[in-house]
Amino acid sequence: EATSLSLSRISLPRDLADQKFESHTLAYLTFVSYHRGNMHGRPRKAYKPEEEAASAAKAAKLRALQSQFMSNHHNKIYTKEAVDLSTKLLEINPEAYTAWNYRKLAVEDKLSRIESDPDLIKTILDEELRVVESALSQNFKSYGAWHHRKWVLSKGHSSVGNELQLLNKFQKLDTRNFHAWNYRRFVVELTKRSEQDELKYTDDMIGSDFSNYSAWHNRSVLLSSLLARKADGFLPNKKIPDEYKLVQNAIFTDEDDQSGWFYHLWLLDQTVNVETPLLTSSWPSHGSRISLYAGCSNGSFSKLTTFGSESGYFPLVLNFDQAVGGVSSSTVTIDTELKGNEDLVWEPVSKKNSHVSCVWVARPKYISSEPCFGKEYKVKVKIGNSPGIVSSRGCNFSASYEFVFTAHVHDTVEESSQEGIVSWTDGFDIWDAESKDLNALTTLDRSNAQMDSKWRQEAIAEEIDLFRELPDSKIGKLTLARLLMAKAMISDDAVKGVHYNEILELYKDLMALDSSHYQYYKDVHSVALLRKVTSSTEDLSGHLFRCRNMNNSVCIRLNNLSLSRIASVEKLLFVQMLDLSHNELHSTEGLGGMQLLSCLNLSHNRIRSFSALDSLRHLKQLRVLDVSHNHIGEHSVDTTRYLCSSPLFNSEWTQDEVGRQMPTLVTKYWDAYFVLRDLNLKQLDITGNVIAGDVFSSFVLRVVPKLVWLDGKKLEI
């Protein structure tokens, strides 16, 4: 409103202002003419001759009014006659926002000229309310009219006692009018009406029309507030099951009406998710023993718990169930004899300038000037002892937690340069399903906090039984799949596999039944499949390998699964090699938390630009990347390019040597530049993409100077 008010003060050339106002007026008449009888699916009727004449007369009257109105507006004439003229204009066209802003200026002018007389002030403001009500009678979905009424009430001198009565009048005309519902929330806040009373009002509105989406939505807003502050009688374990019963009446009365389904989806979200953020996994995990080397390891220790780096730092990863901020050395304390780790810097794994993330990383130092090799060190990590970790929704990490692991620092091993090419076709041995290391995974990566799940499980189980009785329908199958997914998330491992198998079948059915939403079903099918793979030792072991040619590095092979989306990364923090080839991925979103990842195969996917690889910039250990046979460079217009910085808005590329020496190529390949320059790759494969060629290869060699292998060929150094 402040913006529109300020716009009214801009002095435009008289002719231009008249033209703009006339164009808006005629556009309104055209809109009314076109949609007359064509709103909400009703067929449009042809005008009768007498209706054509009436419309022409209305347009002529508007033209006559607008010329005088614009003259009054630009000359700041606020006499009674001038204001009455704007009233007539708004009676014909309630969407004339310039006229509403003019009236605001006129009111301010009147109030500035009178003494503090409450009766006179009330008379002026009541007149504005009358004009608004008249305009709403013409079009009760007028944005300008509702905003003007809010502005009048915000002046604080007018009675709000009859506002709810007025709203009842308009909501009877259209019970789902979101303008009226938005204004109702404004009035309720202004009058301090209780949320419980408003909740009762939604009962009445839903009772008279259960397809009232706006009433269901307002109910969710009110309940969110009441549940969050634990108002009397509004505990989740009591209230949410009651709400399921309420919405069931709507769904099973008319399963084709969407209003109840949307509310049911909101209820399911309230059932599964907890507001308080939880720590879902970490690396290293609680109780683990890790072997740290000053270079590459010799493979004599378990590769699940081994890390080598020439930098002398290892990643400490915290993975939360929702985005949080405030992770720092004051909210996360490290108790260890390893020197130089008193004030660790924690960084969010997120886009630039974002201070919240699900994944946070610190890099403790394990090589210092003092000899420390051949020793074991206990490392205790404490989280939440001091307040400060807060979710993006404003909820505090309230349950303090600690985990302990043992770090064995070995003698320095000289890291040899990568002479041999890393192959994804041979040299892999499947992991022993009975391995102690593998069995440890399922206990080390579990959530530290158990939510109160009994009532949640019971509520979801009742809904599943109920929806199994619903006749086959798209929305019924989708809801059943969502319910089963929710149950799998809070169930014991023993029954998760059964749930995921049924979920996968349901989404396959939906992909066949509803082609218009195929990609959505495909994405959630991928999420369910990855959750199934990571839900148990048995499922995980079928995809887990050792790579002999990479010192027995841990490799997860998730190739040829038709995946279109990445999920369950929090269960794979220990992985060093990841094969996602021959899938249908469009981006690498979610991989940023895999801080141990050194080799990644993304060949034969559907990646369209380097900006879709933006999350890889966080992987400091990544040395091998295969993006061959994708669609990079194939599309001239690519919305994924906006995922990372553009030189149009960021001039930092001109500050380094490559940017200064190759400005034309940096501008042409800016998305590749911003991703590749942050990586320390030794092997890269981009064959089979439109972008591949001599020009791009020469550009890559300048951006990634440590590259040894490019497109399967060893570079001459």
PDB file of C-alpha atoms in Angstrom, residues 120-242:
ATOM      1  CA  LEU A 120     -15.104  15.083  12.597  1.00  0.00           C
ATOM      2  CA  ILE A 121     -12.317  12.546  12.083  1.00  0.00           C
ATOM      3  CA  LYS A 122     -14.818   9.709  12.442  1.00  0.00           C
ATOM      4  CA  THR A 123     -17.130  11.346   9.879  1.00  0.00           C
ATOM      5  CA  ILE A 124     -14.307  11.580   7.323  1.00  0.00           C
ATOM      6  CA  LEU A 125     -13.193   7.977   7.812  1.00  0.00           C
ATOM      7  CA  ASP A 126     -16.741   6.600   7.879  1.00  0.00           C
ATOM      8  CA  GLU A 127     -17.327   8.199   4.482  1.00  0.00           C
ATOM      9  CA  GLU A 128     -14.319   6.302   3.132  1.00  0.00           C
ATOM     10  CA  LEU A 129     -15.699   3.052   4.527  1.00  0.00           C
ATOM     11  CA  ARG A 130     -19.042   3.788   2.844  1.00  0.00           C
ATOM     12  CA  VAL A 131     -17.334   4.351  -0.523  1.00  0.00           C
ATOM     13  CA  VAL A 132     -15.408   1.095  -0.141  1.00  0.00           C
ATOM     14  CA  GLU A 133     -18.568  -0.834   0.691  1.00  0.00           C
ATOM     15  CA  SER A 134     -20.277   0.620  -2.361  1.00  0.00           C
ATOM     16  CA  ALA A 135     -17.327  -0.377  -4.550  1.00  0.00           C
ATOM     17  CA  LEU A 136     -17.284  -3.889  -3.112  1.00  0.00           C
ATOM     18  CA  SER A 137     -20.961  -4.198  -3.943  1.00  0.00           C
ATOM     19  CA  GLN A 138     -19.907  -3.710  -7.566  1.00  0.00           C
ATOM     20  CA  ASN A 139     -16.902  -6.051  -7.337  1.00  0.00           C
ATOM     21  CA  PHE A 140     -16.221  -7.724  -3.993  1.00  0.00           C
ATOM     22  CA  LYS A 141     -12.889  -9.049  -5.309  1.00  0.00           C
ATOM     23  CA  SER A 142     -11.416  -5.604  -5.877  1.00  0.00           C
ATOM     24  CA  TYR A 143      -7.852  -5.481  -4.554  1.00  0.00           C
ATOM     25  CA  GLY A 144      -7.861  -1.687  -4.372  1.00  0.00           C
ATOM     26  CA  ALA A 145     -11.090  -1.531  -2.369  1.00  0.00           C
ATOM     27  CA  TRP A 146      -9.981  -4.081   0.248  1.00  0.00           C
ATOM     28  CA  HIS A 147      -6.571  -2.419   0.608  1.00  0.00           C
ATOM     29  CA  HIS A 148      -8.205   0.983   1.022  1.00  0.00           C
ATOM     30  CA  ARG A 149     -10.475  -0.370   3.749  1.00  0.00           C
ATOM     31  CA  LYS A 150      -7.441  -1.745   5.596  1.00  0.00           C
ATOM     32  CA  TRP A 151      -5.779   1.650   5.301  1.00  0.00           C
ATOM     33  CA  VAL A 152      -8.815   3.420   6.753  1.00  0.00           C
ATOM     34  CA  LEU A 153      -9.038   1.066   9.732  1.00  0.00           C
ATOM     35  CA  SER A 154      -5.311   1.386  10.365  1.00  0.00           C
ATOM     36  CA  LYS A 155      -5.852   5.108  11.057  1.00  0.00           C
ATOM     37  CA  GLY A 156      -7.245   3.979  14.404  1.00  0.00           C
ATOM     38  CA  HIS A 157     -10.168   6.423  14.677  1.00  0.00           C
ATOM     39  CA  SER A 158     -12.909   4.341  13.098  1.00  0.00           C
ATOM     40  CA  SER A 159     -15.088   1.710  14.713  1.00  0.00           C
ATOM     41  CA  VAL A 160     -14.359  -1.887  13.737  1.00  0.00           C
ATOM     42  CA  GLY A 161     -17.453  -3.268  15.400  1.00  0.00           C
ATOM     43  CA  ASN A 162     -19.408  -3.789  12.188  1.00  0.00           C
ATOM     44  CA  GLU A 163     -16.515  -5.203  10.145  1.00  0.00           C
ATOM     45  CA  LEU A 164     -17.263  -8.852  10.926  1.00  0.00           C
ATOM     46  CA  GLN A 165     -20.916  -8.261   9.998  1.00  0.00           C
ATOM     47  CA  LEU A 166     -19.817  -6.808   6.671  1.00  0.00           C
ATOM     48  CA  LEU A 167     -17.542  -9.794   6.116  1.00  0.00           C
ATOM     49  CA  ASN A 168     -20.383 -12.207   6.839  1.00  0.00           C
ATOM     50  CA  LYS A 169     -22.384 -10.427   4.158  1.00  0.00           C
ATOM     51  CA  PHE A 170     -19.687 -10.778   1.507  1.00  0.00           C
ATOM     52  CA  GLN A 171     -18.686 -14.297   2.534  1.00  0.00           C
ATOM     53  CA  LYS A 172     -22.264 -15.419   1.998  1.00  0.00           C
ATOM     54  CA  LEU A 173     -21.984 -14.171  -1.577  1.00  0.00           C
ATOM     55  CA  ASP A 174     -18.767 -16.168  -2.085  1.00  0.00           C
ATOM     56  CA  THR A 175     -17.660 -18.335   0.837  1.00  0.00           C
ATOM     57  CA  ARG A 176     -14.229 -18.923  -0.735  1.00  0.00           C
ATOM     58  CA  ASN A 177     -13.403 -15.280  -1.510  1.00  0.00           C
ATOM     59  CA  PHE A 178      -9.771 -15.101  -0.390  1.00  0.00           C
ATOM     60  CA  HIS A 179      -9.905 -11.273  -0.297  1.00  0.00           C
ATOM     61  CA  ALA A 180     -12.569 -11.462   2.393  1.00  0.00           C
ATOM     62  CA  TRP A 181     -10.678 -14.165   4.306  1.00  0.00           C
ATOM     63  CA  ASN A 182      -7.456 -12.134   4.238  1.00  0.00           C
ATOM     64  CA  TYR A 183      -9.356  -9.083   5.446  1.00  0.00           C
ATOM     65  CA  ARG A 184     -10.998 -11.197   8.130  1.00  0.00           C
ATOM     66  CA  ARG A 185      -7.577 -12.164   9.523  1.00  0.00           C
ATOM     67  CA  PHE A 186      -6.667  -8.473   9.546  1.00  0.00           C
ATOM     68  CA  VAL A 187      -9.830  -7.544  11.468  1.00  0.00           C
ATOM     69  CA  VAL A 188      -9.437 -10.444  13.912  1.00  0.00           C
ATOM     70  CA  GLU A 189      -5.937  -9.277  14.773  1.00  0.00           C
ATOM     71  CA  LEU A 190      -7.144  -5.692  15.099  1.00  0.00           C
ATOM     72  CA  THR A 191     -10.024  -6.611  17.415  1.00  0.00           C
ATOM     73  CA  LYS A 192      -8.028  -9.188  19.421  1.00  0.00           C
ATOM     74  CA  ARG A 193     -10.690 -11.792  18.712  1.00  0.00           C
ATOM     75  CA  SER A 194      -9.568 -15.174  20.054  1.00  0.00           C
ATOM     76  CA  GLU A 195      -8.220 -17.865  17.747  1.00  0.00           C
ATOM     77  CA  GLN A 196     -10.579 -20.355  19.391  1.00  0.00           C
ATOM     78  CA  ASP A 197     -13.591 -18.250  18.317  1.00  0.00           C
ATOM     79  CA  GLU A 198     -12.257 -18.054  14.779  1.00  0.00           C
ATOM     80  CA  LEU A 199     -11.709 -21.815  14.746  1.00  0.00           C
ATOM     81  CA  LYS A 200     -15.367 -22.237  15.690  1.00  0.00           C
ATOM     82  CA  TYR A 201     -16.254 -19.963  12.762  1.00  0.00           C
ATOM     83  CA  THR A 202     -14.393 -22.284  10.374  1.00  0.00           C
ATOM     84  CA  ASP A 203     -16.427 -25.163  11.858  1.00  0.00           C
ATOM     85  CA  ASP A 204     -19.598 -23.378  10.811  1.00  0.00           C
ATOM     86  CA  MET A 205     -18.295 -22.503   7.335  1.00  0.00           C
ATOM     87  CA  ILE A 206     -17.049 -26.038   6.653  1.00  0.00           C
ATOM     88  CA  GLY A 207     -20.251 -27.502   8.067  1.00  0.00           C
ATOM     89  CA  SER A 208     -22.304 -25.537   5.547  1.00  0.00           C
ATOM     90  CA  ASP A 209     -19.914 -26.220   2.634  1.00  0.00           C
ATOM     91  CA  PHE A 210     -17.082 -28.727   3.072  1.00  0.00           C
ATOM     92  CA  SER A 211     -15.613 -27.714  -0.312  1.00  0.00           C
ATOM     93  CA  ASN A 212     -14.712 -24.303   1.148  1.00  0.00           C
ATOM     94  CA  TYR A 213     -10.956 -24.377   0.562  1.00  0.00           C
ATOM     95  CA  SER A 214     -10.457 -20.952   2.167  1.00  0.00           C
ATOM     96  CA  ALA A 215     -12.097 -22.134   5.394  1.00  0.00           C
ATOM     97  CA  TRP A 216      -9.880 -25.242   5.499  1.00  0.00           C
ATOM     98  CA  HIS A 217      -6.826 -23.072   4.879  1.00  0.00           C
ATOM     99  CA  ASN A 218      -7.769 -20.619   7.619  1.00  0.00           C
ATOM    100  CA  ARG A 219      -8.311 -23.567   9.942  1.00  0.00           C
ATOM    101  CA  SER A 220      -4.764 -24.792   9.277  1.00  0.00           C
ATOM    102  CA  VAL A 221      -3.379 -21.311  10.023  1.00  0.00           C
ATOM    103  CA  LEU A 222      -5.275 -21.102  13.316  1.00  0.00           C
ATOM    104  CA  LEU A 223      -4.410 -24.638  14.412  1.00  0.00           C
ATOM    105  CA  SER A 224      -0.724 -24.108  13.621  1.00  0.00           C
ATOM    106  CA  SER A 225      -0.684 -21.197  16.052  1.00  0.00           C
ATOM    107  CA  LEU A 226      -2.731 -22.931  18.754  1.00  0.00           C
ATOM    108  CA  LEU A 227      -0.651 -26.119  18.595  1.00  0.00           C
ATOM    109  CA  ALA A 228       2.635 -24.209  18.580  1.00  0.00           C
ATOM    110  CA  ARG A 229       1.820 -22.372  21.797  1.00  0.00           C
ATOM    111  CA  LYS A 230       0.134 -25.443  23.335  1.00  0.00           C
ATOM    112  CA  ALA A 231      -3.113 -23.629  24.072  1.00  0.00           C
ATOM    113  CA  ASP A 232      -5.534 -25.301  26.457  1.00  0.00           C
ATOM    114  CA  GLY A 233      -7.045 -28.335  24.709  1.00  0.00           C
ATOM    115  CA  PHE A 234      -4.668 -28.131  21.750  1.00  0.00           C
ATOM    116  CA  LEU A 235      -2.013 -30.791  22.267  1.00  0.00           C
ATOM    117  CA  PRO A 236      -0.963 -32.492  18.999  1.00  0.00           C
ATOM    118  CA  ASN A 237      -1.552 -36.053  20.256  1.00  0.00           C
ATOM    119  CA  LYS A 238      -5.163 -35.146  21.102  1.00  0.00           C
ATOM    120  CA  LYS A 239      -6.185 -32.567  18.519  1.00  0.00           C
ATOM    121  CA  ILE A 240      -4.667 -33.939  15.301  1.00  0.00           C
ATOM    122  CA  PRO A 241      -6.494 -37.327  15.493  1.00  0.00           C
ATOM    123  CA  ASP A 242      -9.759 -35.382  15.930  1.00  0.00           C
TER     124      ASP A 242
END
